[in-house]
mmCIF file of C-alpha atoms in Angstrom:
data_model
loop_
_atom_site.group_PDB
_atom_site.id
_atom_site.type_symbol
_atom_site.label_atom_id
_atom_site.label_comp_id
_atom_site.label_asym_id
_atom_site.label_seq_id
_atom_site.Cartn_x
_atom_site.Cartn_y
_atom_site.Cartn_z
ATOM 1 C CA PHE A 1 119.114 117.003 101.387
ATOM 2 C CA PRO A 2 116.557 119.652 102.460
ATOM 3 C CA GLY A 3 114.400 120.786 99.581
ATOM 4 C CA GLN A 4 115.249 117.807 97.374
ATOM 5 C CA VAL A 5 112.263 115.719 96.198
ATOM 6 C CA TYR A 6 112.205 111.944 95.668
ATOM 7 C CA VAL A 7 109.290 109.842 94.424
ATOM 8 C CA LEU A 8 109.510 106.072 94.936
ATOM 9 C CA ARG A 9 106.977 105.414 92.174
ATOM 10 C CA VAL A 10 104.449 107.308 90.121
ATOM 11 C CA PRO A 11 101.065 107.414 91.923
ATOM 12 C CA SER A 12 98.170 105.629 90.212
ATOM 13 C CA LEU A 13 95.963 108.650 90.917
ATOM 14 C CA PRO A 14 96.783 112.270 91.808
ATOM 15 C CA VAL A 15 98.299 112.375 95.339
ATOM 16 C CA PHE A 16 97.820 108.618 95.923
ATOM 17 C CA GLY A 17 101.090 106.721 95.982
ATOM 18 C CA ILE A 18 104.216 105.730 97.921
ATOM 19 C CA TYR A 19 106.786 108.455 98.522
ATOM 20 C CA LYS A 20 110.275 108.566 99.953
ATOM 21 C CA ILE A 21 111.014 111.337 102.470
ATOM 22 C CA PRO A 22 111.506 114.186 101.568
ATOM 23 C CA PHE A 23 108.760 114.775 98.989
ATOM 24 C CA GLN A 24 105.921 117.028 97.862
ATOM 25 C CA THR A 25 102.823 116.165 95.845
ATOM 26 C CA ASP A 26 100.061 118.460 94.607
ATOM 27 C CA ALA A 27 96.656 117.799 93.043
ATOM 28 C CA GLY A 28 93.086 119.082 93.252
ATOM 29 C CA GLY A 29 93.925 121.913 95.636
ATOM 30 C CA ILE A 30 95.749 119.509 98.013
ATOM 31 C CA THR A 31 99.453 119.710 98.847
ATOM 32 C CA VAL A 32 101.148 117.048 100.962
ATOM 33 C CA SER A 33 104.844 117.268 101.796
ATOM 34 C CA VAL A 34 107.571 116.204 104.191
ATOM 35 C CA GLU A 35 110.596 118.514 104.441
ATOM 36 C CA VAL A 36 113.827 117.453 106.126
ATOM 37 C CA GLU A 37 115.261 119.835 108.715
ATOM 38 C CA GLY A 38 118.466 118.584 110.291
ATOM 39 C CA GLU A 39 117.818 115.265 112.038
ATOM 40 C CA THR A 40 114.041 115.702 111.973
ATOM 41 C CA SER A 41 111.407 116.531 109.379
ATOM 42 C CA THR A 42 108.113 118.383 109.081
ATOM 43 C CA TYR A 43 104.889 116.973 107.650
ATOM 44 C CA ARG A 44 102.598 119.543 106.074
ATOM 45 C CA ARG A 45 99.194 119.080 104.486
ATOM 46 C CA VAL A 46 97.340 121.962 102.863
ATOM 47 C CA ALA A 47 93.748 121.365 101.744
ATOM 48 C CA PRO A 48 90.849 123.760 101.062
ATOM 49 C CA GLY A 49 89.987 125.434 104.360
ATOM 50 C CA GLU A 50 92.539 123.532 106.439
ATOM 51 C CA THR A 51 96.286 123.294 107.043
ATOM 52 C CA LEU A 52 98.008 120.716 109.254
ATOM 53 C CA THR A 53 101.660 120.672 110.338
ATOM 54 C CA LYS A 54 103.409 117.955 112.369
ATOM 55 C CA ARG A 55 107.033 117.639 113.447
ATOM 56 C CA LEU A 56 108.442 114.145 112.878
ATOM 57 C CA GLY A 57 111.356 112.771 114.909
ATOM 58 C CA TYR A 58 113.103 111.227 111.907
ATOM 59 C CA ARG A 59 114.317 112.201 108.469
ATOM 60 C CA GLU A 60 114.074 108.921 106.567
ATOM 61 C CA GLY A 61 111.276 106.533 105.671
ATOM 62 C CA ARG A 62 108.341 106.178 103.342
ATOM 63 C CA VAL A 63 104.923 107.789 103.215
ATOM 64 C CA ILE A 64 101.865 106.057 101.780
ATOM 65 C CA ILE A 65 98.902 108.185 100.716
ATOM 66 C CA ASN A 66 95.726 106.349 99.739
ATOM 67 C CA PRO A 67 91.925 106.359 100.171
ATOM 68 C CA VAL A 68 90.781 104.878 103.494
ATOM 69 C CA GLU A 69 87.564 103.787 105.231
ATOM 70 C CA PRO A 70 85.211 106.823 105.093
ATOM 71 C CA VAL A 71 84.246 106.845 108.782
ATOM 72 C CA ASN A 72 87.201 108.598 110.435
ATOM 73 C CA LEU A 73 86.026 112.214 110.308
ATOM 74 C CA PRO A 74 85.362 114.367 112.189
ATOM 75 C CA SER A 75 86.238 111.704 114.782
ATOM 76 C CA GLU A 76 85.576 108.014 115.406
ATOM 77 C CA VAL A 77 81.796 108.356 115.651
ATOM 78 C CA THR A 78 80.925 104.977 114.154
ATOM 79 C CA GLY A 79 82.295 101.973 112.323
ATOM 80 C CA MET A 80 79.179 101.543 110.178
ATOM 81 C CA LEU A 81 78.668 102.877 106.662
ATOM 82 C CA GLU A 82 75.091 103.281 105.382
ATOM 83 C CA PHE A 83 74.084 103.857 101.776
ATOM 84 C CA HIS A 84 70.626 105.342 101.188
ATOM 85 C CA PHE A 85 69.854 105.231 97.486
ATOM 86 C CA THR A 86 67.123 105.433 94.861
ATOM 87 C CA PRO A 87 64.812 102.407 95.443
ATOM 88 C CA VAL A 88 65.576 99.246 93.484
ATOM 89 C CA THR A 89 62.763 96.657 93.113
ATOM 90 C CA LEU A 90 63.695 92.977 92.876
ATOM 91 C CA ARG A 91 61.482 90.009 92.089
ATOM 92 C CA PRO A 92 61.886 86.775 94.131
ATOM 93 C CA SER A 93 65.123 84.828 93.537
ATOM 94 C CA SER A 94 66.678 87.564 91.425
ATOM 95 C CA ARG A 95 69.978 89.419 91.413
ATOM 96 C CA ILE A 96 70.980 92.846 90.140
ATOM 97 C CA PRO A 97 74.353 94.643 90.053
ATOM 98 C CA VAL A 98 74.380 98.377 90.813
ATOM 99 C CA CYS A 99 76.966 101.101 91.363
ATOM 100 C CA LEU A 100 76.775 103.657 94.196
ATOM 101 C CA LYS A 101 79.003 106.646 94.945
ATOM 102 C CA PHE A 102 80.599 107.152 98.356
ATOM 103 C CA PRO A 103 82.718 109.986 99.837
ATOM 104 C CA VAL A 104 86.472 109.445 99.920
ATOM 105 C CA GLU A 105 88.673 110.039 102.952
ATOM 106 C CA ILE A 106 92.424 110.165 102.400
ATOM 107 C CA GLY A 107 94.864 108.572 104.822
ATOM 108 C CA VAL A 108 98.561 109.392 105.200
ATOM 109 C CA PHE A 109 100.749 106.638 106.703
ATOM 110 C CA VAL A 110 104.424 106.826 107.598
ATOM 111 C CA GLY A 111 106.880 104.007 108.233
ATOM 112 C CA ALA A 112 109.210 101.510 106.607
ATOM 113 C CA ALA A 113 109.065 97.916 105.367
ATOM 114 C CA GLU A 114 105.618 96.615 106.462
ATOM 115 C CA ASN A 115 105.397 98.674 109.662
ATOM 116 C CA TYR A 116 103.278 101.777 109.120
ATOM 117 C CA THR A 117 101.396 104.102 111.421
ATOM 118 C CA LEU A 118 98.608 106.561 110.617
ATOM 119 C CA LEU A 119 99.793 110.151 110.437
ATOM 120 C CA ASP A 120 96.800 112.035 109.049
ATOM 121 C CA VAL A 121 93.272 111.632 107.645
ATOM 122 C CA PHE A 122 91.487 114.312 105.668
ATOM 123 C CA SER A 123 88.655 114.671 103.170
ATOM 124 C CA LEU A 124 87.187 117.083 100.667
ATOM 125 C CA ALA A 125 83.683 115.748 101.456
ATOM 126 C CA ARG A 126 81.635 116.876 104.457
ATOM 127 C CA PRO A 127 80.600 113.891 106.633
ATOM 128 C CA LYS A 128 76.969 113.196 107.530
ATOM 129 C CA TYR A 129 75.691 110.765 110.159
ATOM 130 C CA SER A 130 72.328 109.157 110.839
ATOM 131 C CA LEU A 131 70.619 106.463 112.919
ATOM 132 C CA TYR A 132 69.833 103.046 111.489
ATOM 133 C CA GLY A 133 67.112 101.293 113.472
ATOM 134 C CA THR A 134 65.291 102.422 116.603
ATOM 135 C CA PRO A 135 66.605 104.964 119.145
ATOM 136 C CA GLU A 136 66.704 102.185 121.749
ATOM 137 C CA ASN A 137 68.462 99.451 119.756
ATOM 138 C CA GLY A 138 69.753 101.059 116.554
ATOM 139 C CA PHE A 139 73.217 102.422 115.831
ATOM 140 C CA ILE A 140 74.842 105.490 114.315
ATOM 141 C CA THR A 141 76.050 105.228 110.715
ATOM 142 C CA ARG A 142 78.085 107.347 108.349
ATOM 143 C CA HIS A 143 75.264 108.314 106.004
ATOM 144 C CA VAL A 144 75.689 108.371 102.233
ATOM 145 C CA GLU A 145 72.828 109.668 100.085
ATOM 146 C CA CYS A 146 73.343 108.549 96.504
ATOM 147 C CA GLU A 147 71.873 107.653 93.132
ATOM 148 C CA VAL A 148 71.908 104.219 91.532
ATOM 149 C CA PHE A 149 74.026 103.693 88.417
ATOM 150 C CA GLU A 150 74.118 100.682 86.098
ATOM 151 C CA SER A 151 77.868 101.065 85.594
ATOM 152 C CA ALA A 152 80.666 103.041 87.217
ATOM 153 C CA PRO A 153 79.892 106.774 86.904
ATOM 154 C CA PRO A 154 82.579 109.435 86.398
ATOM 155 C CA THR A 155 84.094 110.538 89.715
ATOM 156 C CA ASP A 156 86.745 112.814 91.145
ATOM 157 C CA PRO A 157 88.954 110.226 92.916
ATOM 158 C CA LEU A 158 89.973 112.738 95.574
ATOM 159 C CA LYS A 159 86.319 113.204 96.546
ATOM 160 C CA GLU A 160 84.284 110.172 95.456
ATOM 161 C CA GLY A 161 84.586 106.425 95.074
ATOM 162 C CA VAL A 162 82.315 103.751 93.595
ATOM 163 C CA LEU A 163 80.729 100.808 95.414
ATOM 164 C CA PHE A 164 80.111 97.898 93.040
ATOM 165 C CA LEU A 165 77.198 96.163 94.797
ATOM 166 C CA ALA A 166 75.451 92.953 93.806
ATOM 167 C CA ILE A 167 71.965 92.761 95.412
ATOM 168 C CA ARG A 168 70.262 89.374 95.635
ATOM 169 C CA ASN A 169 66.652 88.793 96.698
ATOM 170 C CA SER A 170 66.575 85.346 98.330
ATOM 171 C CA GLY A 171 63.019 85.754 99.615
ATOM 172 C CA ARG A 172 59.707 84.634 98.159
ATOM 173 C CA ASP A 173 58.245 88.127 97.800
ATOM 174 C CA TRP A 174 59.024 91.162 95.704
ATOM 175 C CA VAL A 175 61.142 93.610 97.684
ATOM 176 C CA GLU A 176 62.125 97.263 97.337
ATOM 177 C CA VAL A 177 65.672 98.013 98.481
ATOM 178 C CA SER A 178 66.975 101.499 99.218
ATOM 179 C CA ARG A 179 69.420 100.924 102.106
ATOM 180 C CA ALA A 180 72.639 98.976 102.530
ATOM 181 C CA VAL A 181 74.717 99.014 105.733
ATOM 182 C CA PHE A 182 78.323 97.801 105.952
ATOM 183 C CA ASP A 183 80.684 97.222 108.861
ATOM 184 C CA VAL A 184 83.919 98.971 107.852
ATOM 185 C CA SER A 185 86.085 96.643 109.956
ATOM 186 C CA ALA A 186 86.230 94.352 106.927
ATOM 187 C CA LEU A 187 86.217 97.071 104.261
ATOM 188 C CA ARG A 188 88.706 96.758 101.414
ATOM 189 C CA ILE A 189 89.280 99.834 99.255
ATOM 190 C CA PHE A 190 91.033 99.658 95.899
ATOM 191 C CA HIS A 191 92.364 102.393 93.648
ATOM 192 C CA GLY A 192 93.448 102.551 90.052
ATOM 193 C CA ARG A 193 91.667 104.756 87.547
ATOM 194 C CA MET A 194 89.080 105.245 90.309
ATOM 195 C CA VAL A 195 88.544 104.520 94.012
ATOM 196 C CA ALA A 196 86.329 101.457 94.486
ATOM 197 C CA ILE A 197 84.793 98.901 96.848
ATOM 198 C CA SER A 198 83.159 95.580 95.908
ATOM 199 C CA GLY A 199 80.252 94.257 97.976
ATOM 200 C CA GLU A 200 77.300 91.900 98.134
ATOM 201 C CA MET A 201 73.869 92.216 99.719
ATOM 202 C CA GLU A 202 71.513 89.298 100.255
ATOM 203 C CA VAL A 203 67.932 90.277 101.081
ATOM 204 C CA PHE A 204 65.812 87.777 103.012
ATOM 205 C CA SER A 205 62.765 90.013 103.593
ATOM 206 C CA ARG A 206 61.754 93.664 103.790
ATOM 207 C CA LEU A 207 63.245 93.762 107.288
ATOM 208 C CA VAL A 208 66.314 91.528 107.149
ATOM 209 C CA ALA A 209 69.367 91.475 104.904
ATOM 210 C CA GLU A 210 73.037 90.581 105.055
ATOM 211 C CA THR A 211 75.902 92.560 103.560
ATOM 212 C CA ARG A 212 79.559 91.759 103.052
ATOM 213 C CA VAL A 213 82.513 93.373 101.354
ATOM 214 C CA LEU A 214 84.722 91.445 98.960
ATOM 215 C CA ASP A 215 88.493 91.192 99.046
ATOM 216 C CA LEU A 216 88.552 91.546 95.270
ATOM 217 C CA PRO A 217 89.063 94.626 93.083
ATOM 218 C CA PRO A 218 86.266 95.373 90.600
ATOM 219 C CA GLU A 219 88.879 95.845 87.870
ATOM 220 C CA GLU A 220 92.214 94.211 87.093
ATOM 221 C CA GLY A 221 95.331 96.144 87.998
ATOM 222 C CA MET A 222 93.843 98.034 90.954
ATOM 223 C CA LYS A 223 95.897 98.402 94.152
ATOM 224 C CA GLN A 224 94.520 97.698 97.625
ATOM 225 C CA SER A 225 94.720 100.600 100.058
ATOM 226 C CA LEU A 226 96.465 100.451 103.393
ATOM 227 C CA ARG A 227 93.647 100.526 105.945
ATOM 228 C CA VAL A 228 93.087 102.625 109.059
ATOM 229 C CA PHE A 229 91.160 99.862 110.865
ATOM 230 C CA PRO A 230 94.007 97.430 111.609
ATOM 231 C CA THR A 231 96.418 100.227 112.580
ATOM 232 C CA LYS A 232 94.032 101.604 115.226
ATOM 233 C CA ARG A 233 91.942 98.639 116.359
ATOM 234 C CA LEU A 234 94.280 95.646 116.433
ATOM 235 C CA LEU A 235 92.383 93.916 119.233
ATOM 236 C CA ILE A 236 88.937 94.165 117.614
ATOM 237 C CA PRO A 237 88.093 91.341 115.183
ATOM 238 C CA GLU A 238 86.647 92.020 111.771
ATOM 239 C CA LYS A 239 82.881 91.577 111.527
ATOM 240 C CA GLN A 240 81.839 89.806 108.354
ATOM 241 C CA PRO A 241 79.059 89.661 107.290
ATOM 242 C CA CYS A 242 76.920 92.540 108.616
ATOM 243 C CA MET A 243 73.300 91.812 109.504
ATOM 244 C CA MET A 244 70.654 94.428 108.720
ATOM 245 C CA GLU A 245 67.628 93.817 110.958
ATOM 246 C CA TYR A 246 65.831 97.157 110.781
ATOM 247 C CA GLY A 247 64.707 97.124 107.161
ATOM 248 C CA VAL A 248 66.148 97.533 103.678
ATOM 249 C CA GLY A 249 63.874 100.385 102.570
ATOM 250 C CA GLU A 250 62.273 103.585 103.766
#
């Protein structure tokens, strides 16, 4: 009935979860709702500085709200995510685990069973972009400037997530690492008490490295997010691993 609210399960984080139409959820200045009106319904999202309304041609179904690949806003500029962080120095044949923060984008999917389509993407973080490599042969990346943490730092899950990154120096020389670039086509995002990604970076020299994301949550009990990539780019294969050929430092 119009105005009645149903929740399929309790979200693991504020806003994030699976909801049965109609519903409303509020957290951190964000309100997401679907109201039934006759044989149709209305999707409404209110966030700081922005309101979005969409009319839906159905009155039943489920809505999934979860963190998604942080490269969708303001539009599909790039599929590459670049972390630029405080330099980390590694001796030859060594490995070090670090934690890096990244901005969270929130995706809203609607559907039933296993068939979902993307309805909305929004974020409380302002996107920044940069160029990795040369103007002639480089590529645009979603740029993330961040500190290095030894363990997961406190975050606001609606704004920030944590990349758990293991960096390995496979070369014969000492190397200083301050950049890591990932192809988001293979990105897996998990959420539980935080939003998180797990990844690896193998450094071969000061100029060449290889990164990959892991299909494993950094903590037990975390849920894997529904992704934007397969719902919008079904014909494009995932790229794993990602080769960095324009340097790992400044």
